[in-house]
Tab-separated table of N, CA and C in Angstrom:
chain	number	residue	atom	x	y	z
A	1	MET	N	27.561	-12.888	51.651
A	1	MET	CA	26.299	-13.349	51.647
A	1	MET	C	25.484	-12.089	50.333
A	2	LYS	N	26.882	-11.044	49.867
A	2	LYS	CA	27.118	-9.808	48.745
A	2	LYS	C	26.878	-10.521	47.491
A	3	ILE	N	28.386	-12.284	47.290
A	3	ILE	CA	28.344	-13.372	45.768
A	3	ILE	C	26.914	-14.077	45.143
A	4	LYS	N	26.073	-14.383	46.953
A	4	LYS	CA	25.014	-14.995	46.707
A	4	LYS	C	23.946	-14.321	45.696
A	5	ILE	N	23.905	-13.467	45.962
A	5	ILE	CA	22.969	-12.134	45.301
A	5	ILE	C	23.654	-11.897	44.235
A	6	VAL	N	24.810	-11.184	43.656
A	6	VAL	CA	25.258	-11.298	42.453
A	6	VAL	C	24.606	-12.429	41.540
A	7	ILE	N	25.120	-13.619	41.960
A	7	ILE	CA	25.095	-14.675	41.116
A	7	ILE	C	23.677	-15.015	40.834
A	8	LEU	N	23.031	-14.941	41.604
A	8	LEU	CA	21.120	-14.630	41.532
A	8	LEU	C	20.876	-14.055	40.446
A	9	LEU	N	21.595	-12.431	41.121
A	9	LEU	CA	21.103	-11.514	39.537
A	9	LEU	C	21.536	-12.287	38.092
A	10	LEU	N	22.765	-12.069	37.514
A	10	LEU	CA	23.696	-12.506	37.057
A	10	LEU	C	22.744	-13.797	36.367
A	11	ALA	N	22.200	-14.645	37.172
A	11	ALA	CA	21.819	-15.755	36.342
A	11	ALA	C	20.422	-15.366	36.247
A	12	GLY	N	19.572	-14.916	36.870
A	12	GLY	CA	18.010	-14.075	36.444
A	12	GLY	C	18.052	-13.374	34.845
A	13	ILE	N	19.492	-12.635	34.633
A	13	ILE	CA	19.911	-11.957	33.527
A	13	ILE	C	19.811	-12.734	33.157
A	14	CYS	N	21.196	-14.089	33.251
A	14	CYS	CA	20.670	-14.915	31.841
A	14	CYS	C	19.536	-15.109	31.390
A	15	ALA	N	19.275	-15.865	32.056
A	15	ALA	CA	17.578	-16.610	31.818
A	15	ALA	C	16.680	-15.986	31.611
A	16	SER	N	16.904	-14.949	31.594
A	16	SER	CA	15.692	-13.749	31.098
A	16	SER	C	16.626	-13.210	29.489
A	17	SER	N	18.038	-13.692	29.296
A	17	SER	CA	18.290	-13.318	27.964
A	17	SER	C	18.292	-14.394	27.298
A	18	CYS	N	18.468	-15.113	27.665
A	18	CYS	CA	17.659	-17.485	27.282
A	18	CYS	C	15.850	-16.717	26.413
A	19	VAL	N	15.358	-16.736	27.231
A	19	VAL	CA	13.695	-16.790	27.168
A	19	VAL	C	13.773	-15.485	25.858
A	20	GLN	N	14.120	-14.359	25.687
A	20	GLN	CA	14.185	-13.528	24.696
A	20	GLN	C	14.475	-14.220	23.620
A	21	PHE	N	15.870	-14.367	23.823
A	21	PHE	CA	16.453	-14.621	22.772
A	21	PHE	C	15.568	-16.191	21.601
A	22	LYS	N	15.257	-17.157	22.497
A	22	LYS	CA	14.480	-17.579	22.433
A	22	LYS	C	13.010	-18.117	20.986
A	23	LYS	N	12.125	-16.453	22.099
A	23	LYS	CA	11.154	-15.886	21.548
A	23	LYS	C	11.154	-15.175	19.434
A	24	GLU	N	12.474	-14.388	20.008
A	24	GLU	CA	12.876	-14.036	18.477
A	24	GLU	C	12.874	-14.778	17.196
A	25	MET	N	13.804	-15.981	17.729
A	25	MET	CA	14.144	-17.390	17.400
A	25	MET	C	12.598	-17.996	16.868
A	26	ASN	N	11.386	-17.944	18.079
A	26	ASN	CA	10.387	-18.955	17.016
A	26	ASN	C	9.508	-16.995	16.438
A	27	ASN	N	9.711	-16.392	16.304
A	27	ASN	CA	8.942	-15.304	15.418
A	27	ASN	C	9.415	-15.360	13.847
A	28	ASN	N	11.151	-15.955	13.874
A	28	ASN	CA	11.098	-15.838	12.116
A	28	ASN	C	10.756	-17.012	11.626
A	29	PHE	N	9.570	-17.736	12.565
A	29	PHE	CA	9.213	-18.853	11.278
A	29	PHE	C	7.494	-18.026	10.730
A	30	ASP	N	7.804	-17.694	9.440
A	30	ASP	CA	6.556	-17.450	8.921
A	30	ASP	C	5.685	-18.857	8.523
A	31	PRO	N	3.660	-17.841	9.207
A	31	PRO	CA	2.767	-19.060	9.133
A	31	PRO	C	2.303	-18.874	7.532
A	32	THR	N	2.508	-18.367	7.060
A	32	THR	CA	1.643	-17.840	5.855
A	32	THR	C	1.459	-19.120	5.170
A	33	PHE	N	2.554	-19.472	4.798
A	33	PHE	CA	2.845	-21.218	3.635
A	33	PHE	C	3.896	-22.093	4.650
A	34	THR	N	3.321	-23.730	5.049
A	34	THR	CA	4.289	-24.530	4.854
A	34	THR	C	4.232	-25.157	3.606
A	35	HIS	N	5.588	-25.480	3.177
A	35	HIS	CA	6.156	-27.018	2.886
A	35	HIS	C	7.129	-27.724	3.584
A	36	VAL	N	6.354	-28.937	3.558
A	36	VAL	CA	7.364	-30.118	4.816
A	36	VAL	C	7.568	-31.249	3.801
A	37	VAL	N	8.392	-32.010	3.565
A	37	VAL	CA	9.011	-32.681	2.567
A	37	VAL	C	9.105	-33.638	3.707
A	38	TYR	N	8.935	-35.030	2.633
A	38	TYR	CA	9.456	-36.314	3.770
A	38	TYR	C	10.316	-36.814	2.131
A	39	PHE	N	12.089	-37.964	3.513
A	39	PHE	CA	12.469	-37.797	2.047
A	39	PHE	C	12.545	-39.741	2.363
A	40	TRP	N	12.230	-40.987	1.187
A	40	TRP	CA	12.689	-42.256	2.188
A	40	TRP	C	13.935	-42.255	0.963
A	41	PHE	N	15.065	-43.189	1.878
A	41	PHE	CA	15.946	-43.271	1.193
A	41	PHE	C	16.153	-44.681	0.422
A	42	LYS	N	16.839	-45.142	-0.560
A	42	LYS	CA	17.303	-46.583	-1.520
A	42	LYS	C	17.781	-47.283	-0.614
A	43	GLU	N	18.846	-46.985	0.333
A	43	GLU	CA	19.616	-47.570	1.558
A	43	GLU	C	20.202	-46.232	2.659
A	44	PRO	N	19.267	-46.351	2.781
A	44	PRO	CA	18.677	-45.468	4.606
A	44	PRO	C	20.066	-45.266	5.438
A	45	ASN	N	20.524	-46.480	5.449
A	45	ASN	CA	21.810	-46.594	6.327
A	45	ASN	C	23.432	-46.025	5.562
A	46	ASN	N	23.309	-45.532	3.915
A	46	ASN	CA	24.620	-45.758	3.818
A	46	ASN	C	24.810	-44.816	4.510
A	47	HIS	N	26.077	-44.195	4.542
A	47	HIS	CA	27.255	-43.138	5.180
A	47	HIS	C	27.282	-42.262	4.259
A	48	ALA	N	27.636	-43.322	3.245
A	48	ALA	CA	27.692	-41.915	1.920
A	48	ALA	C	27.157	-40.941	1.804
A	49	ASP	N	25.549	-41.779	1.453
A	49	ASP	CA	24.542	-40.864	0.976
A	49	ASP	C	24.247	-39.926	1.594
A	50	ARG	N	24.246	-40.069	3.260
A	50	ARG	CA	23.488	-39.510	4.007
A	50	ARG	C	24.372	-37.814	3.764
A	51	VAL	N	25.943	-38.325	3.762
A	51	VAL	CA	26.944	-36.809	3.902
A	51	VAL	C	26.169	-36.253	3.038
A	52	LYS	N	26.564	-37.040	2.247
A	52	LYS	CA	26.353	-36.656	0.167
A	52	LYS	C	25.045	-35.410	0.658
A	53	PHE	N	23.809	-35.994	0.897
A	53	PHE	CA	22.430	-35.559	0.727
A	53	PHE	C	22.200	-34.203	1.389
A	54	GLU	N	23.315	-34.289	2.840
A	54	GLU	CA	23.043	-33.269	3.691
A	54	GLU	C	23.834	-31.810	3.650
A	55	ALA	N	25.059	-32.249	2.940
A	55	ALA	CA	25.915	-31.686	1.839
A	55	ALA	C	24.945	-30.543	1.142
A	56	SER	N	24.142	-31.190	0.021
A	56	SER	CA	24.050	-30.187	-0.607
A	56	SER	C	22.617	-30.234	0.034
A	57	LEU	N	22.329	-30.593	0.361
A	57	LEU	CA	20.979	-29.994	0.670
A	57	LEU	C	21.002	-28.429	1.477
A	58	LYS	N	22.365	-28.148	2.415
A	58	LYS	CA	22.639	-27.508	3.611
A	58	LYS	C	23.115	-26.951	2.243
A	59	LYS	N	23.474	-27.023	1.523
A	59	LYS	CA	24.138	-25.487	0.280
A	59	LYS	C	22.983	-25.154	-0.031
A	60	PHE	N	22.452	-25.656	-1.018
A	60	PHE	CA	21.144	-25.565	-1.420
A	60	PHE	C	19.461	-24.801	-0.554
A	61	LEU	N	19.517	-24.591	0.489
A	61	LEU	CA	19.285	-23.530	1.670
A	61	LEU	C	19.970	-22.510	2.437
A	62	GLU	N	21.186	-22.490	1.911
A	62	GLU	CA	22.163	-21.223	2.204
A	62	GLU	C	21.888	-20.497	1.596
A	63	ASN	N	21.264	-21.012	-0.085
A	63	ASN	CA	21.296	-20.425	-1.412
A	63	ASN	C	19.770	-19.637	-1.593
A	64	SER	N	19.138	-20.505	-1.286
A	64	SER	CA	17.580	-19.878	-1.100
A	64	SER	C	17.196	-19.186	-1.049
A	65	GLN	N	16.642	-18.067	-2.020
A	65	GLN	CA	16.515	-16.465	-1.607
A	65	GLN	C	14.611	-16.843	-1.365
A	66	TYR	N	14.239	-17.385	-1.258
A	66	TYR	CA	12.608	-17.835	-1.067
A	66	TYR	C	12.212	-18.295	0.081
A	67	ALA	N	12.768	-19.870	0.621
A	67	ALA	CA	12.842	-20.539	1.979
A	67	ALA	C	12.925	-19.204	3.483
A	68	LYS	N	12.846	-19.872	4.088
A	68	LYS	CA	12.914	-18.931	5.371
A	68	LYS	C	13.292	-19.095	6.905
A	69	THR	N	12.410	-19.822	7.102
A	69	THR	CA	12.349	-20.864	8.157
A	69	THR	C	13.101	-22.404	7.189
A	70	LYS	N	14.314	-23.226	7.908
A	70	LYS	CA	14.572	-23.338	7.685
A	70	LYS	C	15.109	-24.796	8.446
A	71	PHE	N	13.651	-26.102	8.860
A	71	PHE	CA	14.560	-26.939	9.273
A	71	PHE	C	14.526	-28.883	8.620
A	72	ILE	N	16.118	-28.986	9.089
A	72	ILE	CA	15.981	-30.261	8.536
A	72	ILE	C	15.619	-31.633	10.121
A	73	GLY	N	15.414	-32.488	9.437
A	73	GLY	CA	15.744	-33.933	10.505
A	73	GLY	C	15.576	-34.928	10.223
A	74	THR	N	15.727	-35.855	11.590
A	74	THR	CA	15.349	-37.388	11.323
A	74	THR	C	14.853	-37.692	12.361
A	75	PRO	N	13.903	-38.955	11.448
A	75	PRO	CA	12.805	-39.373	12.908
A	75	PRO	C	13.796	-40.117	14.088
A	76	PRO	N	13.140	-39.373	15.058
A	76	PRO	CA	13.614	-39.640	16.554
A	76	PRO	C	12.305	-41.471	16.716
A	77	LYS	N	13.344	-42.139	17.059
A	77	LYS	CA	12.377	-43.639	17.726
A	77	LYS	C	10.939	-42.909	18.123
A	78	ALA	N	9.908	-43.731	16.684
A	78	ALA	CA	8.595	-43.952	17.716
A	78	ALA	C	8.093	-44.619	18.684
A	79	THR	N	7.349	-43.624	19.932
A	79	THR	CA	7.005	-43.708	21.054
A	79	THR	C	4.957	-44.430	20.867
A	80	ARG	N	4.661	-43.689	19.447
A	80	ARG	CA	3.292	-43.586	19.675
A	80	ARG	C	3.093	-44.900	18.578
A	81	ASP	N	2.156	-45.131	18.748
A	81	ASP	CA	1.480	-45.879	17.310
A	81	ASP	C	1.121	-44.696	16.009
A	82	VAL	N	0.777	-43.559	16.732
A	82	VAL	CA	0.842	-42.035	15.334
A	82	VAL	C	1.789	-41.899	14.598
A	83	VAL	N	2.673	-41.951	15.578
A	83	VAL	CA	4.092	-41.690	15.132
A	83	VAL	C	5.145	-42.454	13.725
A	84	ASP	N	4.866	-41.692	12.732
A	84	ASP	CA	5.541	-42.233	11.170
A	84	ASP	C	7.121	-41.777	11.201
A	85	ASP	N	8.040	-43.246	11.615
A	85	ASP	CA	9.327	-43.168	11.871
A	85	ASP	C	10.045	-43.768	10.496
A	86	SER	N	9.259	-43.834	9.777
A	86	SER	CA	9.943	-44.859	8.210
A	86	SER	C	10.578	-44.056	7.633
A	87	PHE	N	10.320	-42.817	7.782
A	87	PHE	CA	11.200	-41.729	6.540
A	87	PHE	C	12.383	-41.598	7.246
A	88	THR	N	13.308	-41.216	6.298
A	88	THR	CA	15.276	-41.245	6.435
A	88	THR	C	15.918	-39.361	6.375
A	89	TYR	N	14.637	-38.493	6.268
A	89	TYR	CA	15.270	-37.298	6.468
A	89	TYR	C	13.887	-36.109	6.238
A	90	SER	N	13.543	-35.382	7.129
A	90	SER	CA	12.819	-34.528	7.053
A	90	SER	C	12.303	-32.885	6.672
A	91	LEU	N	12.077	-32.110	5.891
A	91	LEU	CA	12.490	-31.530	5.703
A	91	LEU	C	10.850	-30.475	5.981
A	92	ILE	N	11.652	-28.683	6.448
A	92	ILE	CA	10.034	-28.129	6.748
A	92	ILE	C	10.936	-26.223	6.442
A	93	LEU	N	9.998	-25.919	5.420
A	93	LEU	CA	10.655	-25.156	5.268
A	93	LEU	C	9.582	-23.852	5.465
A	94	SER	N	8.953	-22.491	5.655
A	94	SER	CA	8.009	-21.894	5.500
A	94	SER	C	8.137	-20.342	4.491
A	95	PHE	N	7.556	-20.666	3.690
A	95	PHE	CA	7.502	-18.806	3.220
A	95	PHE	C	6.572	-17.979	3.157
A	96	GLU	N	7.089	-16.643	3.151
A	96	GLU	CA	5.963	-15.670	2.930
A	96	GLU	C	4.335	-15.641	1.949
A	97	SER	N	4.979	-16.059	0.968
A	97	SER	CA	3.711	-16.309	0.553
A	97	SER	C	3.803	-17.335	-0.522
A	98	ALA	N	2.251	-18.117	-1.227
A	98	ALA	CA	2.495	-19.581	-1.610
A	98	ALA	C	3.230	-18.861	-3.137
A	99	GLU	N	3.391	-17.927	-3.001
A	99	GLU	CA	4.031	-17.785	-5.013
A	99	GLU	C	5.457	-17.235	-4.738
A	100	ASP	N	5.577	-17.286	-3.317
A	100	ASP	CA	7.796	-17.847	-3.373
A	100	ASP	C	7.677	-18.891	-2.924
A	101	GLN	N	6.748	-19.272	-2.920
A	101	GLN	CA	6.708	-20.675	-2.193
A	101	GLN	C	6.995	-21.967	-4.264
A	102	ALA	N	6.183	-21.418	-4.778
A	102	ALA	CA	6.323	-21.294	-5.997
A	102	ALA	C	7.255	-20.994	-7.215
A	103	ALA	N	7.628	-19.660	-7.147
A	103	ALA	CA	9.329	-19.739	-6.838
A	103	ALA	C	10.074	-20.239	-6.844
A	104	TYR	N	10.282	-20.909	-5.708
A	104	TYR	CA	11.190	-21.548	-5.002
A	104	TYR	C	11.337	-22.892	-5.730
A	105	GLN	N	10.062	-23.852	-6.254
A	105	GLN	CA	10.487	-24.888	-7.295
A	105	GLN	C	11.414	-25.506	-8.276
A	106	THR	N	11.693	-23.913	-9.092
A	106	THR	CA	11.738	-23.090	-10.137
A	106	THR	C	13.403	-22.728	-9.683
A	107	GLU	N	13.795	-21.900	-9.234
A	107	GLU	CA	15.581	-21.288	-8.404
A	107	GLU	C	15.782	-22.300	-8.399
A	108	PRO	N	17.092	-21.883	-9.583
A	108	PRO	CA	18.681	-22.429	-9.204
A	108	PRO	C	19.424	-23.481	-8.133
A	109	PRO	N	19.659	-23.230	-7.223
A	109	PRO	CA	19.658	-23.753	-5.919
A	109	PRO	C	18.409	-24.731	-5.744
A	110	HIS	N	17.357	-25.052	-6.022
A	110	HIS	CA	16.463	-26.059	-5.850
A	110	HIS	C	16.813	-27.487	-6.739
A	111	LEU	N	17.078	-26.745	-8.239
A	111	LEU	CA	17.201	-28.117	-9.218
A	111	LEU	C	18.429	-28.516	-9.098
A	112	VAL	N	19.534	-27.808	-8.829
A	112	VAL	CA	20.839	-28.213	-8.562
A	112	VAL	C	20.743	-29.518	-7.098
A	113	PHE	N	19.725	-28.972	-6.362
A	113	PHE	CA	19.858	-30.498	-4.919
A	113	PHE	C	18.722	-31.512	-5.424
A	114	ILE	N	17.938	-31.622	-6.009
A	114	ILE	CA	17.486	-32.299	-6.550
A	114	ILE	C	18.438	-33.447	-7.984
A	115	GLU	N	19.125	-32.864	-8.895
A	115	GLU	CA	19.782	-33.259	-9.462
A	115	GLU	C	20.399	-33.941	-8.814
A	116	GLU	N	21.303	-33.487	-7.927
A	116	GLU	CA	22.682	-34.284	-7.249
A	116	GLU	C	21.944	-35.264	-6.849
A	117	CYS	N	20.912	-34.814	-5.583
A	117	CYS	CA	20.582	-36.302	-4.840
A	117	CYS	C	19.404	-37.306	-5.744
A	118	LYS	N	18.972	-36.759	-6.514
A	118	LYS	CA	17.349	-37.878	-6.803
A	118	LYS	C	17.458	-39.074	-7.025
A	119	ASP	N	18.337	-39.538	-7.195
A	119	ASP	CA	18.851	-41.204	-6.724
A	119	ASP	C	19.441	-41.274	-5.343
A	120	LEU	N	19.506	-40.345	-4.548
A	120	LEU	CA	19.480	-41.283	-3.669
A	120	LEU	C	17.744	-41.396	-2.782
A	121	TRP	N	17.138	-41.054	-3.030
A	121	TRP	CA	15.755	-41.701	-2.290
A	121	TRP	C	14.738	-42.270	-2.751
A	122	GLU	N	13.949	-42.546	-2.946
A	122	GLU	CA	12.793	-43.770	-3.426
A	122	GLU	C	11.365	-43.325	-3.394
A	123	LYS	N	11.768	-42.769	-1.937
A	123	LYS	CA	10.102	-42.186	-2.633
A	123	LYS	C	9.971	-40.976	-1.727
A	124	VAL	N	10.075	-39.719	-2.104
A	124	VAL	CA	9.342	-38.304	-1.811
A	124	VAL	C	7.698	-38.324	-1.207
A	125	ILE	N	7.204	-37.507	-0.246
A	125	ILE	CA	5.987	-37.200	-0.412
A	125	ILE	C	6.655	-36.108	0.813
A	126	VAL	N	5.142	-34.807	-0.299
A	126	VAL	CA	4.983	-33.796	0.280
A	126	VAL	C	3.338	-32.939	0.767
A	127	TYR	N	3.978	-31.760	2.110
A	127	TYR	CA	2.761	-31.027	2.251
A	127	TYR	C	2.723	-29.848	2.469
A	128	ASP	N	2.272	-29.409	1.664
A	128	ASP	CA	1.973	-27.918	2.116
A	128	ASP	C	0.647	-27.303	2.755
A	129	SER	N	0.714	-26.324	3.400
A	129	SER	CA	-0.285	-25.959	3.953
A	129	SER	C	-0.192	-24.279	4.204
A	130	GLU	N	-1.318	-23.676	4.326
A	130	GLU	CA	-2.003	-22.428	4.204
A	130	GLU	C	-2.108	-21.628	5.512
A	131	GLY	N	-1.438	-21.697	6.392
A	131	GLY	CA	-1.915	-20.433	7.848
A	131	GLY	C	-3.283	-20.335	7.299
A	132	ILE	N	-4.046	-20.083	8.530
A	132	ILE	CA	-5.336	-19.545	9.229
A	132	ILE	C	-5.637	-19.113	9.539
C-alpha cells in the first residue's frame, strides 16, 4: 500500500512539473509581432534540397539576435478543405517589436540564409501580424 502511495505521489509531482514546464515554454512566445513565412520548393521531394534548407535555416535562427520564438514546420496532410497543405516549409517567428522584425530583415545571418537557399524555392509568401 505504501509503495502505491509513493508511486501516485511521484506521478503527481511529475505531472505537475510537466504542466509547469509547458506553461513556461508557452510564455516565451511574444505576441507583439509575428512573422509567418511559407516556402514552396521547386523540387519539394528533393532530399538534398531539404537537408540544405534545414541546415541553413537552423544556423540562421541560432544566430539571429532578433527572432524570439522560432518554429520550423512542414504541412501535415490536410483533412479539411480550408487547410492549405501545398507549401513545403513554414517558419513562424515572434519579435519584441516591429522595429526588431525590420532589423532582422537585414541582419547578416538572415541574408546568408537567403543567399544559400533562394535557388531552392519557387514561391515565398509572408504574413506579418501585430498583436491586439
